[in-house]
mmCIF file of C-alpha atoms and ligand atoms in Angstrom:
data_model
loop_
_atom_site.group_PDB
_atom_site.id
_atom_site.type_symbol
_atom_site.label_atom_id
_atom_site.label_comp_id
_atom_site.label_asym_id
_atom_site.label_seq_id
_atom_site.Cartn_x
_atom_site.Cartn_y
_atom_site.Cartn_z
ATOM 1 C CA MET A 243 195.571 49.452 97.618
ATOM 2 C CA GLU A 244 196.020 50.123 101.364
ATOM 3 C CA VAL A 245 193.939 53.282 101.659
ATOM 4 C CA LEU A 246 190.922 51.865 99.920
ATOM 5 C CA LYS A 247 190.968 48.832 102.177
ATOM 6 C CA GLN A 248 191.309 51.092 105.180
ATOM 7 C CA ILE A 249 188.193 52.986 104.038
ATOM 8 C CA ASP A 250 186.166 49.823 103.509
ATOM 9 C CA LYS A 251 187.253 48.560 106.885
ATOM 10 C CA LEU A 252 186.121 51.782 108.518
ATOM 11 C CA VAL A 253 182.701 51.478 106.917
ATOM 12 C CA GLN A 254 182.499 47.879 108.011
ATOM 13 C CA GLU A 255 183.439 48.700 111.634
ATOM 14 C CA ALA A 256 181.115 51.651 111.757
ATOM 15 C CA GLN A 257 178.253 49.532 110.495
ATOM 16 C CA GLU A 258 178.838 46.902 113.182
ATOM 17 C CA GLU A 259 179.130 49.395 116.010
ATOM 18 C CA ILE A 260 176.163 51.495 114.892
ATOM 19 C CA ALA A 261 173.964 48.413 114.613
ATOM 20 C CA VAL A 262 174.443 47.545 118.275
ATOM 21 C CA SER A 263 174.471 51.077 119.685
ATOM 22 C CA GLY A 264 171.701 51.363 122.248
ATOM 23 C CA SER A 265 171.321 55.063 122.932
ATOM 24 C CA LEU A 266 171.391 58.434 121.243
ATOM 25 C CA GLY A 267 174.408 59.346 123.389
ATOM 26 C CA LYS A 268 176.315 56.318 122.187
ATOM 27 C CA LEU A 269 175.373 57.159 118.621
ATOM 28 C CA GLU A 270 176.801 60.649 119.006
ATOM 29 C CA GLU A 271 180.051 59.138 120.277
ATOM 30 C CA LEU A 272 180.199 56.962 117.165
ATOM 31 C CA ARG A 273 179.581 59.946 114.911
ATOM 32 C CA ILE A 274 182.545 61.709 116.486
ATOM 33 C CA LYS A 275 184.637 58.560 116.288
ATOM 34 C CA TYR A 276 183.974 57.939 112.585
ATOM 35 C CA LEU A 277 183.285 61.365 111.131
ATOM 36 C CA GLY A 278 184.640 63.845 113.689
ATOM 37 C CA ARG A 279 187.563 66.201 113.193
ATOM 38 C CA LYS A 280 190.020 63.728 114.698
ATOM 39 C CA SER A 281 188.612 60.643 112.957
ATOM 40 C CA GLU A 282 190.500 58.366 110.610
ATOM 41 C CA MET A 283 188.141 59.393 107.830
ATOM 42 C CA THR A 284 189.035 63.031 108.279
ATOM 43 C CA SER A 285 192.726 62.358 108.252
ATOM 44 C CA ILE A 286 192.352 60.260 105.098
ATOM 45 C CA LEU A 287 190.570 63.158 103.395
ATOM 46 C CA LYS A 288 193.137 65.625 104.667
ATOM 47 C CA GLY A 289 195.935 63.408 103.356
ATOM 48 C CA LEU A 290 194.480 63.239 99.862
ATOM 49 C CA GLY A 291 196.922 65.877 98.665
ATOM 50 C CA ASN A 292 199.900 63.743 99.560
ATOM 51 C CA LEU A 293 198.724 60.846 97.427
ATOM 52 C CA PRO A 294 199.988 60.320 93.908
ATOM 53 C CA ALA A 295 197.831 62.324 91.533
ATOM 54 C CA ASP A 296 196.379 59.308 89.732
ATOM 55 C CA LEU A 297 195.100 57.795 92.978
ATOM 56 C CA ARG A 298 193.461 60.924 94.297
ATOM 57 C CA PRO A 299 190.156 60.768 92.380
ATOM 58 C CA GLN A 300 189.539 57.154 93.278
ATOM 59 C CA VAL A 301 190.370 57.573 96.968
ATOM 60 C CA GLY A 302 188.457 60.829 97.107
ATOM 61 C CA LYS A 303 185.396 59.255 95.582
ATOM 62 C CA ARG A 304 185.565 56.181 97.816
ATOM 63 C CA SER A 305 185.962 58.163 101.011
ATOM 64 C CA ASN A 306 183.106 60.514 100.139
ATOM 65 C CA LYS A 307 180.882 57.535 99.480
ATOM 66 C CA ALA A 308 182.001 55.984 102.759
ATOM 67 C CA LYS A 309 181.262 59.201 104.615
ATOM 68 C CA THR A 310 177.804 59.413 103.115
ATOM 69 C CA SER A 311 177.033 55.815 103.896
ATOM 70 C CA ILE A 312 178.195 56.198 107.532
ATOM 71 C CA GLU A 313 176.052 59.327 107.802
ATOM 72 C CA GLN A 314 173.077 57.417 106.462
ATOM 73 C CA MET A 315 173.649 54.550 108.885
ATOM 74 C CA LEU A 316 173.844 57.003 111.768
ATOM 75 C CA GLN A 317 170.662 58.684 110.640
ATOM 76 C CA LYS A 318 168.829 55.401 110.251
ATOM 77 C CA ARG A 319 169.869 54.202 113.699
ATOM 78 C CA ASN A 320 168.974 57.567 115.139
ATOM 79 C CA ASP A 321 165.466 57.211 113.719
ATOM 80 C CA GLU A 322 165.124 53.696 115.084
ATOM 81 C CA LEU A 323 166.258 54.720 118.562
ATOM 82 C CA SER A 324 163.985 57.752 118.607
ATOM 83 C CA ASP A 325 161.043 55.580 117.658
ATOM 84 C CA GLU A 326 161.894 53.141 120.413
ATOM 85 C CA ILE A 327 162.140 55.931 122.965
ATOM 86 C CA PHE A 328 158.865 57.405 121.818
ATOM 87 C CA ASN A 329 157.121 54.029 121.925
ATOM 88 C CA THR A 330 158.253 53.319 125.472
ATOM 89 C CA LEU A 331 157.181 56.793 126.510
ATOM 90 C CA ARG A 332 153.851 56.281 124.869
ATOM 91 C CA GLU A 333 153.278 53.126 126.827
ATOM 92 C CA ASP A 334 154.690 54.330 130.131
ATOM 93 C CA GLU A 335 153.112 57.713 130.108
ATOM 94 C CA PHE A 336 149.908 56.984 128.296
ATOM 95 C CA VAL A 337 147.165 59.459 129.062
ATOM 96 C CA ASP A 338 143.652 58.730 127.947
ATOM 97 C CA ILE A 339 142.415 62.194 127.218
ATOM 98 C CA THR A 340 138.877 60.907 126.766
ATOM 99 C CA GLU A 341 138.755 59.557 130.312
ATOM 100 C CA PRO A 342 136.570 61.650 132.634
ATOM 101 C CA GLY A 343 138.755 63.911 134.788
ATOM 102 C CA THR A 344 139.103 63.925 138.549
ATOM 103 C CA LYS A 345 136.390 66.095 140.001
ATOM 104 C CA TYR A 346 137.550 68.539 142.615
ATOM 105 C CA GLU A 347 134.872 69.497 145.074
ATOM 106 C CA SER A 348 134.580 73.241 145.489
ATOM 107 C CA GLY A 349 132.369 74.998 147.960
ATOM 108 C CA HIS A 350 129.718 77.590 147.202
ATOM 109 C CA LEU A 351 127.984 80.452 148.886
ATOM 110 C CA HIS A 352 125.189 79.869 151.372
ATOM 111 C CA PRO A 353 121.738 80.352 149.781
ATOM 112 C CA ILE A 354 121.093 83.345 152.034
ATOM 113 C CA THR A 355 124.387 84.934 150.986
ATOM 114 C CA GLN A 356 123.456 84.343 147.363
ATOM 115 C CA MET A 357 120.134 86.096 147.922
ATOM 116 C CA ARG A 358 121.860 88.915 149.790
ATOM 117 C CA MET A 359 124.222 89.544 146.899
ATOM 118 C CA GLU A 360 121.377 89.422 144.407
ATOM 119 C CA LEU A 361 119.387 91.985 146.390
ATOM 120 C CA GLU A 362 122.430 94.222 146.687
ATOM 121 C CA ASP A 363 122.808 94.069 142.900
ATOM 122 C CA ILE A 364 119.136 94.818 142.328
ATOM 123 C CA PHE A 365 119.114 97.825 144.643
ATOM 124 C CA THR A 366 122.443 99.279 143.608
ATOM 125 C CA SER A 367 121.170 99.152 140.032
ATOM 126 C CA MET A 368 118.329 101.432 141.219
ATOM 127 C CA GLY A 369 120.827 103.872 142.727
ATOM 128 C CA PHE A 370 120.700 102.636 146.321
ATOM 129 C CA THR A 371 123.850 102.542 148.412
ATOM 130 C CA ILE A 372 124.611 99.808 150.919
ATOM 131 C CA ALA A 373 124.656 100.848 154.542
ATOM 132 C CA THR A 374 125.667 98.902 157.626
ATOM 133 C CA GLY A 375 125.060 99.006 161.338
ATOM 134 C CA PRO A 376 126.175 97.060 164.398
ATOM 135 C CA GLU A 377 124.505 93.834 165.530
ATOM 136 C CA VAL A 378 124.755 94.847 169.165
ATOM 137 C CA GLU A 379 122.714 98.023 169.179
ATOM 138 C CA THR A 380 121.728 100.579 171.747
ATOM 139 C CA ASP A 381 118.248 101.042 173.100
ATOM 140 C CA TYR A 382 118.172 104.379 171.306
ATOM 141 C CA TYR A 383 118.719 103.092 167.774
ATOM 142 C CA ASN A 384 116.735 99.886 168.116
ATOM 143 C CA PHE A 385 113.676 101.476 169.791
ATOM 144 C CA GLU A 386 113.757 105.064 170.947
ATOM 145 C CA ALA A 387 114.732 106.785 167.669
ATOM 146 C CA LEU A 388 112.251 104.613 165.821
ATOM 147 C CA ASN A 389 109.375 106.120 167.726
ATOM 148 C CA ILE A 390 109.135 103.197 170.146
ATOM 149 C CA PRO A 391 109.461 104.811 173.615
ATOM 150 C CA LYS A 392 110.144 102.770 176.746
ATOM 151 C CA ASP A 393 106.512 102.381 177.780
ATOM 152 C CA HIS A 394 105.265 101.800 174.237
ATOM 153 C CA PRO A 395 103.370 98.536 173.822
ATOM 154 C CA ALA A 396 105.227 97.905 170.560
ATOM 155 C CA ARG A 397 108.233 96.893 172.616
ATOM 156 C CA ASP A 398 106.353 93.748 173.495
ATOM 157 C CA ILE A 399 106.137 92.748 169.866
ATOM 158 C CA GLN A 400 109.795 92.004 169.772
ATOM 159 C CA ASP A 401 111.193 89.665 172.302
ATOM 160 C CA THR A 402 114.655 90.968 172.690
ATOM 161 C CA ILE A 403 117.970 89.448 173.674
ATOM 162 C CA TRP A 404 119.911 91.827 175.916
ATOM 163 C CA THR A 405 123.613 91.886 176.716
ATOM 164 C CA VAL A 406 124.516 91.848 180.415
ATOM 165 C CA ASP A 407 125.388 95.536 180.204
ATOM 166 C CA GLY A 408 121.899 96.346 178.948
ATOM 167 C CA ASN A 409 122.229 96.666 175.179
ATOM 168 C CA PRO A 410 119.878 94.931 172.784
ATOM 169 C CA LEU A 411 120.984 92.617 170.004
ATOM 170 C CA ARG A 412 119.187 94.424 167.220
ATOM 171 C CA THR A 413 115.737 92.946 166.693
ATOM 172 C CA HIS A 414 115.469 94.407 163.200
ATOM 173 C CA THR A 415 117.559 96.276 160.662
ATOM 174 C CA SER A 416 115.394 99.406 160.984
ATOM 175 C CA CYS A 417 118.066 100.934 163.252
ATOM 176 C CA VAL A 418 120.235 101.409 160.173
ATOM 177 C CA GLN A 419 117.626 103.906 158.893
ATOM 178 C CA ILE A 420 118.498 106.188 161.784
ATOM 179 C CA ARG A 421 122.246 105.710 161.479
ATOM 180 C CA THR A 422 122.020 106.471 157.760
ATOM 181 C CA MET A 423 119.965 109.656 158.220
ATOM 182 C CA GLU A 424 122.407 110.841 160.874
ATOM 183 C CA LYS A 425 125.318 110.395 158.501
ATOM 184 C CA PHE A 426 123.856 111.571 155.178
ATOM 185 C CA LYS A 427 121.586 114.370 154.122
ATOM 186 C CA PRO A 428 118.680 113.713 151.724
ATOM 187 C CA PRO A 429 118.350 112.634 148.996
ATOM 188 C CA ILE A 430 118.964 109.243 150.554
ATOM 189 C CA ARG A 431 118.585 105.864 148.916
ATOM 190 C CA ALA A 432 120.038 103.079 151.024
ATOM 191 C CA ILE A 433 119.538 99.451 151.890
ATOM 192 C CA SER A 434 121.082 97.395 154.628
ATOM 193 C CA ILE A 435 121.170 93.625 154.873
ATOM 194 C CA GLY A 436 122.197 91.774 157.984
ATOM 195 C CA ARG A 437 121.485 89.502 160.920
ATOM 196 C CA VAL A 438 118.843 90.254 163.485
ATOM 197 C CA PHE A 439 118.052 88.478 166.751
ATOM 198 C CA ARG A 440 114.944 87.608 168.707
ATOM 199 C CA TYR A 441 114.405 85.834 171.969
ATOM 200 C CA GLU A 442 112.350 83.196 170.304
ATOM 201 C CA GLU A 443 111.300 79.645 170.844
ATOM 202 C CA THR A 444 112.439 78.067 167.568
ATOM 203 C CA ASP A 445 110.257 76.029 165.274
ATOM 204 C CA ALA A 446 109.934 75.463 161.529
ATOM 205 C CA SER A 447 109.154 79.135 160.922
ATOM 206 C CA HIS A 448 110.933 80.872 163.824
ATOM 207 C CA GLU A 449 114.659 81.303 164.429
ATOM 208 C CA HIS A 450 116.495 83.293 167.071
ATOM 209 C CA THR A 451 118.866 84.568 164.360
ATOM 210 C CA PHE A 452 117.725 85.500 160.883
ATOM 211 C CA TYR A 453 118.297 88.032 158.140
ATOM 212 C CA GLN A 454 116.520 91.193 157.077
ATOM 213 C CA VAL A 455 116.879 93.696 154.304
ATOM 214 C CA GLU A 456 115.981 97.244 155.256
ATOM 215 C CA GLY A 457 115.407 99.990 152.721
ATOM 216 C CA LEU A 458 115.076 103.728 152.998
ATOM 217 C CA MET A 459 114.405 106.421 150.440
ATOM 218 C CA VAL A 460 114.146 110.065 151.530
ATOM 219 C CA ASP A 461 113.794 113.008 149.208
ATOM 220 C CA ARG A 462 111.375 115.755 148.251
ATOM 221 C CA ASN A 463 107.959 114.472 147.120
ATOM 222 C CA ILE A 464 108.472 110.800 147.892
ATOM 223 C CA SER A 465 105.092 109.077 147.999
ATOM 224 C CA VAL A 466 103.498 105.658 148.387
ATOM 225 C CA ALA A 467 103.641 105.393 144.589
ATOM 226 C CA ASN A 468 107.464 105.411 144.767
ATOM 227 C CA LEU A 469 107.326 102.780 147.477
ATOM 228 C CA ILE A 470 105.123 100.499 145.382
ATOM 229 C CA ALA A 471 107.232 100.979 142.263
ATOM 230 C CA VAL A 472 110.482 100.112 144.020
ATOM 231 C CA MET A 473 108.948 97.084 145.761
ATOM 232 C CA ARG A 474 107.507 95.727 142.526
ATOM 233 C CA THR A 475 110.795 96.216 140.685
ATOM 234 C CA MET A 476 112.604 94.358 143.444
ATOM 235 C CA LEU A 477 110.180 91.421 143.588
ATOM 236 C CA LYS A 478 110.107 91.116 139.820
ATOM 237 C CA ALA A 479 113.904 90.940 139.752
ATOM 238 C CA VAL A 480 114.054 88.376 142.556
ATOM 239 C CA PHE A 481 111.435 86.040 141.097
ATOM 240 C CA HIS A 482 112.200 86.684 137.432
ATOM 241 C CA ARG A 483 108.592 87.315 136.476
ATOM 242 C CA GLU A 484 105.728 89.761 136.668
ATOM 243 C CA VAL A 485 104.260 89.920 140.147
ATOM 244 C CA LYS A 486 101.085 91.382 141.556
ATOM 245 C CA THR A 487 101.272 93.240 144.819
ATOM 246 C CA ARG A 488 98.780 94.690 147.235
ATOM 247 C CA LEU A 489 99.096 96.839 150.327
ATOM 248 C CA ARG A 490 97.182 96.216 153.515
ATOM 249 C CA PRO A 491 97.264 98.563 156.484
ATOM 250 C CA GLY A 492 99.887 97.472 159.015
ATOM 251 C CA TYR A 493 101.108 99.003 162.219
ATOM 252 C CA PHE A 494 104.753 99.845 162.761
ATOM 253 C CA PRO A 495 105.507 102.798 165.076
ATOM 254 C CA PHE A 496 108.180 104.273 162.782
ATOM 255 C CA VAL A 497 105.970 104.664 159.698
ATOM 256 C CA GLU A 498 102.703 106.449 159.048
ATOM 257 C CA PRO A 499 100.844 105.177 157.176
ATOM 258 C CA GLY A 500 102.232 101.680 157.604
ATOM 259 C CA PHE A 501 101.529 98.700 155.383
ATOM 260 C CA GLU A 502 102.000 95.023 154.909
ATOM 261 C CA LEU A 503 102.868 94.268 151.315
ATOM 262 C CA ASP A 504 101.569 91.028 149.835
ATOM 263 C CA MET A 505 102.535 89.379 146.579
ATOM 264 C CA ASN A 506 100.343 87.051 144.592
ATOM 265 C CA CYS A 507 101.256 83.443 145.357
ATOM 266 C CA LEU A 508 103.614 82.271 142.639
ATOM 267 C CA LEU A 509 103.010 78.636 143.450
ATOM 268 C CA CYS A 510 99.307 78.578 142.630
ATOM 269 C CA GLY A 511 99.172 81.784 140.592
ATOM 270 C CA GLY A 512 96.690 83.270 143.038
ATOM 271 C CA LYS A 513 94.135 80.445 142.948
ATOM 272 C CA GLY A 514 94.849 79.406 146.526
ATOM 273 C CA CYS A 515 97.080 76.640 147.853
ATOM 274 C CA GLN A 516 98.705 75.364 151.019
ATOM 275 C CA VAL A 517 101.614 77.833 150.787
ATOM 276 C CA CYS A 518 99.343 80.896 150.644
ATOM 277 C CA LYS A 519 96.889 79.282 153.054
ATOM 278 C CA TYR A 520 94.271 79.407 150.281
ATOM 279 C CA THR A 521 94.302 83.209 150.116
ATOM 280 C CA GLY A 522 96.188 83.569 146.818
ATOM 281 C CA TRP A 523 98.547 86.074 148.518
ATOM 282 C CA ASN A 524 101.802 85.805 150.444
ATOM 283 C CA GLU A 525 102.876 88.378 153.001
ATOM 284 C CA MET A 526 106.277 89.682 151.929
ATOM 285 C CA LEU A 527 107.298 92.683 153.984
ATOM 286 C CA GLY A 528 106.436 95.618 156.197
ATOM 287 C CA CYS A 529 106.703 99.120 154.846
ATOM 288 C CA GLY A 530 105.345 102.619 155.025
ATOM 289 C CA MET A 531 106.036 106.335 154.898
ATOM 290 C CA VAL A 532 108.719 107.303 157.413
ATOM 291 C CA HIS A 533 107.034 108.809 160.496
ATOM 292 C CA PRO A 534 107.612 112.578 160.903
ATOM 293 C CA ASN A 535 108.884 111.953 164.443
ATOM 294 C CA VAL A 536 111.578 109.663 163.062
ATOM 295 C CA LEU A 537 112.605 112.206 160.437
ATOM 296 C CA LYS A 538 112.681 115.014 163.018
ATOM 297 C CA ARG A 539 114.838 113.053 165.429
ATOM 298 C CA SER A 540 117.339 112.415 162.660
ATOM 299 C CA LYS A 541 117.408 116.127 161.786
ATOM 300 C CA VAL A 542 115.454 115.779 158.565
ATOM 301 C CA ASP A 543 112.758 118.395 158.128
ATOM 302 C CA PRO A 544 109.399 116.590 157.591
ATOM 303 C CA ASP A 545 107.922 119.678 155.955
ATOM 304 C CA GLU A 546 110.537 119.575 153.251
ATOM 305 C CA TYR A 547 111.215 115.885 152.923
ATOM 306 C CA SER A 548 109.293 112.651 152.975
ATOM 307 C CA GLY A 549 110.407 109.085 152.590
ATOM 308 C CA PHE A 550 109.450 105.461 152.555
ATOM 309 C CA ALA A 551 110.992 102.531 154.385
ATOM 310 C CA PHE A 552 110.579 98.806 154.208
ATOM 311 C CA GLY A 553 111.856 95.733 156.019
ATOM 312 C CA MET A 554 111.805 92.226 154.622
ATOM 313 C CA GLY A 555 112.896 88.836 155.937
ATOM 314 C CA LEU A 556 115.575 87.271 153.763
ATOM 315 C CA ASP A 557 115.157 83.762 155.094
ATOM 316 C CA ARG A 558 111.515 83.683 154.126
ATOM 317 C CA LEU A 559 112.327 84.952 150.666
ATOM 318 C CA VAL A 560 114.825 82.145 150.139
ATOM 319 C CA MET A 561 112.335 79.654 151.610
ATOM 320 C CA MET A 562 109.727 80.790 149.115
ATOM 321 C CA ARG A 563 112.094 80.598 146.196
ATOM 322 C CA TYR A 564 113.229 77.036 146.893
ATOM 323 C CA GLN A 565 110.148 75.851 148.787
ATOM 324 C CA ILE A 566 112.117 75.162 151.952
ATOM 325 C CA ASN A 567 109.832 74.179 154.795
ATOM 326 C CA ASP A 568 112.048 74.648 157.853
ATOM 327 C CA ILE A 569 113.929 77.878 158.632
ATOM 328 C CA ARG A 570 116.249 76.024 161.013
ATOM 329 C CA LEU A 571 117.920 74.283 158.077
ATOM 330 C CA PHE A 572 119.792 77.509 157.262
ATOM 331 C CA HIS A 573 121.918 77.342 160.399
ATOM 332 C CA SER A 574 122.017 73.571 160.609
ATOM 333 C CA ALA A 575 125.340 73.271 158.755
ATOM 334 C CA ASP A 576 123.781 70.154 157.255
ATOM 335 C CA LEU A 577 125.656 69.501 154.031
ATOM 336 C CA ARG A 578 122.838 67.375 152.630
ATOM 337 C CA PHE A 579 120.769 70.565 152.735
ATOM 338 C CA LEU A 580 123.437 73.072 151.730
ATOM 339 C CA GLU A 581 124.793 71.151 148.770
ATOM 340 C CA GLN A 582 121.499 71.571 146.940
ATOM 341 C CA PHE A 583 122.097 75.260 146.187
HETATM 342 N N1 LIG B 335 111.313 96.356 161.406
HETATM 343 C C1 LIG B 335 110.089 95.640 161.107
HETATM 344 C C2 LIG B 335 110.175 94.237 161.682
HETATM 345 O O1 LIG B 335 111.220 93.784 162.019
HETATM 346 C C3 LIG B 335 109.878 95.542 159.637
HETATM 347 C C4 LIG B 335 109.578 96.852 159.010
HETATM 348 C C5 LIG B 335 108.266 97.303 158.915
HETATM 349 C C6 LIG B 335 110.570 97.673 158.549
HETATM 350 C C7 LIG B 335 107.959 98.477 158.322
HETATM 351 C C8 LIG B 335 110.281 98.893 157.951
HETATM 352 C C9 LIG B 335 108.964 99.297 157.848
HETATM 353 O O2 LIG B 335 111.235 99.698 157.470
HETATM 354 O O3 LIG B 335 108.665 100.473 157.261
HETATM 355 O O4 LIG B 335 109.173 93.585 161.761
#
């Protein structure tokens, strides 16, 4: 019977072509060719009605079988091709996810900046605000307003760098005390961290440019007890442990009384070592009760208000923390040094 042969032939041809088809695109073409709307198979099925009634079941059955078997062949080849594609991809684009990744170098903050941010966190958590002042100051803010008049011997303590037009590069951050009291009325709680400059011959412990943190607290009934409490809280937070402190008398024209604050040497625990020069104590900062003259000049009434102030070197604090023995390393831009932090 012609039609049955035609069907078998179609299956045969399809099988041959599918077997050698090399891509999914080609396979899709074959599907259209053999099973699509315009395929021979479709027209055979459509023509079923025109066949003599006794032939219809047989032809119908055979063509359905043929259709199914072509579909199966297509599916099988599809699976094979997909596997092949996947295998080549797997080889070509193999990624060993257990291999250590490429390390990208990223920078980090300078150890002094890290300390600065830590101190700002510590003090803001105690209700202090952060104040700023210029690095090129005026004689008034750097000396005069701080109770250091022109002929005062204290001016010799600080070897100053002057601009050609006669302004000092600030020798300390204490000037920000004045600027803060001019701007705000008590109660005042403020710190200021920044660079200061001295006309200095540099060595392992002296730099011409270094950092200080200045603090000021002015309110009614502020006493030395408040000063000690705030200093201890700060040092404890910086060094992450209990610290002992002691005050020794110290002279600074803008405070009265003035003190040097020492902390027990954390390296030897107070027994005495090279770092503390066998005293068991390390000098940390200068501080005191704000001098009435300073308050008066900044329009704060010393009969109503009192306050404490302190000034501390940041570089030395960082040096103590990491046991750095040369202050000049901070500005050396030496990566072998900087990459350790
Ligand atoms: N300004 C002083 C200095 O540079 C440090 C200092 C001492 C600051 C006592 C203060 C203070 O606020 O009360 O050496």
